[in-house]
Amino acid sequence: MPKSLQKSLEECRILVYGLSGNEAIKTRIAAIYPEERILNGIKLYENTKSAFESQSAEKIESTEANREFKIVYDKIYGQLVKIRKAGRYFFKNSAELSTLLRLNKEVPTNYADWKNLCNETLNAVLQHVVIQDKLALVELGPEEITEMVQQLEKIDELKIKAQKEDGEAQVATVRKQETFNALMIYCSDLRACLDLFYERSERQTLEQLGILVK
């Protein structure tokens, strides 16, 4: 987590646990902060800590899922571009094969349209030996085409997984922010309360516990 957030969370931990373990301070502010309210502070801290940990884990999973998708996507994209480049060279005088390979179409940026173009291109390759023979000359032989088919079959699953992990990471981020905000509101009020009861030299009692009210 960012250093500033980590520092704030640690300051909250020192505050809520330092207070909960000191009977003298608890007794002094009991009229405003009874035991139940003090325990609620600990609960808020633990929930926030858990939310931070969960968000970090979800972010890692999201990053990994997107990395796995991008590796396969980039591989297929590169192969598609190479097939189209070879097709334009070898079949520039064949309207039929150029049409079958969809060489007159731009490579779409939309994922669904892009995948559809990949499927159409592969179908043309697999159904015409003459295309296969020419592609083999530029290191796009049977093994490479088979690999492309296999990767295209699993790329939807990888994309769905990446989207799912992104969604879960976003939910975890929202929860982290919500719990953190609630904790900061609680700690701000608690510090203001302590500021009422501990002034001047008495602040040393709090400072010895690492608690800073201002």
Short mmCIF file of C-alpha atoms in Angstrom, two decimals:
data_model
loop_
_atom_site.label_atom_id
_atom_site.label_comp_id
_atom_site.label_asym_id
_atom_site.label_seq_id
_atom_site.Cartn_x
_atom_site.Cartn_y
_atom_site.Cartn_z
CA MET A 1 0.00 0.00 0.00
CA PRO A 2 1.17 3.65 -0.42
CA LYS A 3 3.46 4.77 2.40
CA SER A 4 1.11 7.57 3.51
CA LEU A 5 -1.79 5.13 3.89
CA GLN A 6 0.42 2.63 5.68
CA LYS A 7 1.56 5.36 8.07
CA SER A 8 -2.03 6.45 8.75
CA LEU A 9 -3.13 2.89 9.38
CA GLU A 10 -0.25 2.33 11.78
CA GLU A 11 -1.09 5.52 13.67
CA CYS A 12 -4.67 4.30 14.01
CA ARG A 13 -3.46 0.94 15.30
CA ILE A 14 -1.33 2.62 17.96
CA LEU A 15 -4.24 4.83 18.96
CA VAL A 16 -6.96 2.20 19.32
CA TYR A 17 -4.80 -0.50 20.88
CA GLY A 18 -2.88 1.93 23.07
CA LEU A 19 -6.14 3.28 24.43
CA SER A 20 -7.79 -0.12 24.89
CA GLY A 21 -4.86 -1.32 26.99
CA ASN A 22 -4.76 1.66 29.37
CA GLU A 23 -7.40 1.56 32.08
CA ALA A 24 -6.59 5.03 33.42
CA ILE A 25 -7.24 6.70 30.09
CA LYS A 26 -10.36 4.63 29.46
CA THR A 27 -11.78 5.59 32.84
CA ARG A 28 -11.11 9.27 32.23
CA ILE A 29 -12.97 9.40 28.92
CA ALA A 30 -15.59 6.75 29.77
CA ALA A 31 -18.46 9.25 29.72
CA ILE A 32 -17.86 9.81 25.99
CA TYR A 33 -16.07 6.62 25.05
CA PRO A 34 -17.47 3.69 27.06
CA GLU A 35 -15.94 0.24 26.65
CA GLU A 36 -18.26 -0.72 23.80
CA ARG A 37 -17.25 2.30 21.74
CA ILE A 38 -13.56 1.63 22.38
CA LEU A 39 -13.97 -1.98 21.25
CA ASN A 40 -15.71 -0.70 18.15
CA GLY A 41 -12.53 1.21 17.31
CA ILE A 42 -10.53 -2.01 17.42
CA LYS A 43 -13.12 -3.67 15.21
CA LEU A 44 -12.90 -0.79 12.71
CA TYR A 45 -9.13 -1.11 12.62
CA GLU A 46 -9.19 -4.88 12.10
CA ASN A 47 -11.80 -4.56 9.35
CA THR A 48 -9.69 -1.92 7.63
CA LYS A 49 -6.52 -3.96 7.92
CA SER A 50 -8.35 -6.96 6.47
CA ALA A 51 -9.74 -4.83 3.64
CA PHE A 52 -6.26 -3.52 2.79
CA GLU A 53 -4.86 -7.05 2.70
CA SER A 54 -7.78 -8.29 0.60
CA GLN A 55 -7.42 -5.43 -1.87
CA SER A 56 -3.70 -6.11 -2.26
CA ALA A 57 -4.36 -9.80 -2.91
CA GLU A 58 -7.14 -9.07 -5.41
CA LYS A 59 -4.94 -6.55 -7.22
CA ILE A 60 -2.19 -9.14 -7.58
CA GLU A 61 -4.66 -11.70 -8.95
CA SER A 62 -6.10 -9.12 -11.35
CA THR A 63 -2.65 -8.17 -12.61
CA GLU A 64 -1.69 -11.81 -13.14
CA ALA A 65 -4.94 -12.65 -14.96
CA ASN A 66 -4.50 -9.67 -17.27
CA ARG A 67 -0.87 -10.63 -17.87
CA GLU A 68 -1.89 -14.16 -18.88
CA PHE A 69 -4.55 -12.80 -21.24
CA LYS A 70 -2.17 -10.27 -22.80
CA ILE A 71 0.52 -12.90 -23.47
CA VAL A 72 -1.94 -15.01 -25.48
CA TYR A 73 -3.58 -11.99 -27.13
CA ASP A 74 -0.25 -10.54 -28.24
CA LYS A 75 0.86 -13.91 -29.61
CA ILE A 76 -2.31 -14.36 -31.68
CA TYR A 77 -2.24 -10.72 -32.80
CA GLY A 78 1.32 -11.07 -34.02
CA GLN A 79 0.49 -14.25 -35.93
CA LEU A 80 -2.59 -12.63 -37.48
CA VAL A 81 -0.56 -9.65 -38.68
CA LYS A 82 2.07 -11.97 -40.15
CA ILE A 83 -0.57 -14.04 -42.00
CA ARG A 84 -2.08 -10.87 -43.44
CA LYS A 85 1.31 -9.51 -44.44
CA ALA A 86 2.23 -12.78 -46.15
CA GLY A 87 -1.21 -12.95 -47.78
CA ARG A 88 -0.85 -9.49 -49.28
CA TYR A 89 2.51 -10.47 -50.72
CA PHE A 90 1.70 -13.92 -52.06
CA PHE A 91 -1.89 -13.35 -53.14
CA LYS A 92 -1.85 -9.76 -54.35
CA ASN A 93 -3.05 -11.00 -57.75
CA SER A 94 -5.72 -13.35 -56.34
CA ALA A 95 -8.94 -11.56 -55.51
CA GLU A 96 -10.48 -14.83 -54.28
CA LEU A 97 -7.78 -15.65 -51.73
CA SER A 98 -7.44 -12.02 -50.66
CA THR A 99 -11.17 -11.97 -49.96
CA LEU A 100 -11.05 -15.29 -48.08
CA LEU A 101 -8.26 -13.92 -45.87
CA ARG A 102 -10.25 -10.69 -45.35
CA LEU A 103 -7.23 -8.66 -46.44
CA ASN A 104 -9.46 -5.76 -47.42
CA LYS A 105 -10.54 -5.33 -43.77
CA GLU A 106 -8.66 -3.40 -41.11
CA VAL A 107 -7.76 -5.26 -37.95
CA PRO A 108 -10.53 -4.22 -35.50
CA THR A 109 -9.75 -2.73 -32.11
CA ASN A 110 -12.97 -4.16 -30.65
CA TYR A 111 -12.22 -7.55 -29.08
CA ALA A 112 -15.27 -9.40 -30.43
CA ASP A 113 -14.69 -8.14 -33.99
CA TRP A 114 -10.97 -8.86 -33.71
CA LYS A 115 -11.61 -12.44 -32.64
CA ASN A 116 -14.12 -12.90 -35.43
CA LEU A 117 -11.49 -11.77 -37.95
CA CYS A 118 -9.01 -14.23 -36.42
CA ASN A 119 -11.51 -17.07 -36.81
CA GLU A 120 -12.33 -16.13 -40.40
CA THR A 121 -8.64 -15.91 -41.26
CA LEU A 122 -7.83 -19.27 -39.70
CA ASN A 123 -10.75 -20.94 -41.41
CA ALA A 124 -9.45 -19.71 -44.75
CA VAL A 125 -5.96 -21.00 -43.94
CA LEU A 126 -7.16 -24.41 -42.77
CA GLN A 127 -9.40 -24.91 -45.82
CA HIS A 128 -6.85 -24.02 -48.50
CA VAL A 129 -3.62 -25.92 -48.95
CA VAL A 130 -2.21 -23.24 -51.22
CA ILE A 131 -2.42 -20.72 -48.39
CA GLN A 132 -0.83 -23.18 -45.97
CA ASP A 133 2.05 -23.84 -48.36
CA LYS A 134 2.85 -20.15 -48.76
CA LEU A 135 2.61 -19.45 -45.03
CA ALA A 136 5.03 -22.30 -44.33
CA LEU A 137 7.66 -20.35 -46.29
CA VAL A 138 7.55 -17.58 -43.69
CA GLU A 139 7.67 -19.80 -40.60
CA LEU A 140 3.91 -20.17 -40.25
CA GLY A 141 3.77 -23.90 -40.77
CA PRO A 142 1.30 -26.48 -39.38
CA GLU A 143 2.67 -26.27 -35.82
CA GLU A 144 2.31 -22.48 -35.66
CA ILE A 145 -1.19 -22.55 -37.16
CA THR A 146 -2.25 -25.33 -34.76
CA GLU A 147 -0.90 -23.33 -31.83
CA MET A 148 -2.84 -20.29 -33.01
CA VAL A 149 -6.05 -22.34 -33.19
CA GLN A 150 -5.48 -23.69 -29.68
CA GLN A 151 -4.75 -20.27 -28.22
CA LEU A 152 -7.78 -18.75 -29.92
CA GLU A 153 -9.94 -21.46 -28.34
CA LYS A 154 -8.85 -20.52 -24.82
CA ILE A 155 -8.53 -16.75 -25.11
CA ASP A 156 -12.20 -16.09 -24.26
CA GLU A 157 -11.75 -17.99 -21.00
CA LEU A 158 -8.67 -15.91 -20.18
CA LYS A 159 -10.49 -12.67 -20.97
CA ILE A 160 -13.47 -13.64 -18.80
CA LYS A 161 -11.11 -14.51 -15.97
CA ALA A 162 -9.28 -11.18 -16.33
CA GLN A 163 -12.57 -9.26 -16.29
CA LYS A 164 -13.76 -11.21 -13.25
CA GLU A 165 -10.54 -10.48 -11.37
CA ASP A 166 -10.76 -6.80 -12.36
CA GLY A 167 -14.29 -6.65 -10.97
CA GLU A 168 -13.29 -8.30 -7.71
CA ALA A 169 -10.30 -5.96 -7.39
CA GLN A 170 -12.60 -2.95 -7.87
CA VAL A 171 -15.01 -4.21 -5.22
CA ALA A 172 -12.09 -4.78 -2.83
CA THR A 173 -10.80 -1.27 -3.53
CA VAL A 174 -14.20 0.26 -2.72
CA ARG A 175 -14.43 -1.75 0.50
CA LYS A 176 -10.90 -0.73 1.48
CA GLN A 177 -11.73 2.95 0.99
CA GLU A 178 -15.02 2.68 2.86
CA THR A 179 -13.49 0.95 5.89
CA PHE A 180 -10.49 3.28 5.87
CA ASN A 181 -12.76 6.35 5.81
CA ALA A 182 -14.82 4.97 8.70
CA LEU A 183 -11.67 4.29 10.72
CA MET A 184 -10.26 7.76 10.06
CA ILE A 185 -13.52 9.40 11.14
CA TYR A 186 -13.50 7.35 14.35
CA CYS A 187 -9.85 8.11 15.11
CA SER A 188 -10.27 11.81 14.37
CA ASP A 189 -13.13 12.03 16.86
CA LEU A 190 -11.22 9.97 19.42
CA ARG A 191 -8.20 12.27 19.17
CA ALA A 192 -10.47 15.28 19.58
CA CYS A 193 -11.93 13.67 22.69
CA LEU A 194 -8.49 12.99 24.14
CA ASP A 195 -7.54 16.59 23.35
CA LEU A 196 -10.35 17.71 25.68
CA PHE A 197 -9.17 15.60 28.61
CA TYR A 198 -5.37 15.80 28.19
CA GLU A 199 -3.80 19.22 27.93
CA ARG A 200 -0.32 20.67 28.32
CA SER A 201 2.00 18.40 30.33
CA GLU A 202 -0.64 15.71 30.61
CA ARG A 203 -0.11 15.02 26.92
CA GLN A 204 3.01 13.12 27.94
CA THR A 205 0.77 10.33 29.22
CA LEU A 206 -0.55 9.87 25.68
CA GLU A 207 2.81 10.43 23.97
CA GLN A 208 4.37 7.64 26.04
CA LEU A 209 1.91 5.30 24.32
CA GLY A 210 2.75 6.77 20.92
CA ILE A 211 -0.60 8.57 20.75
CA LEU A 212 -0.56 12.00 19.13
CA VAL A 213 -3.79 13.99 19.36
CA LYS A 214 -2.73 16.78 17.01
#
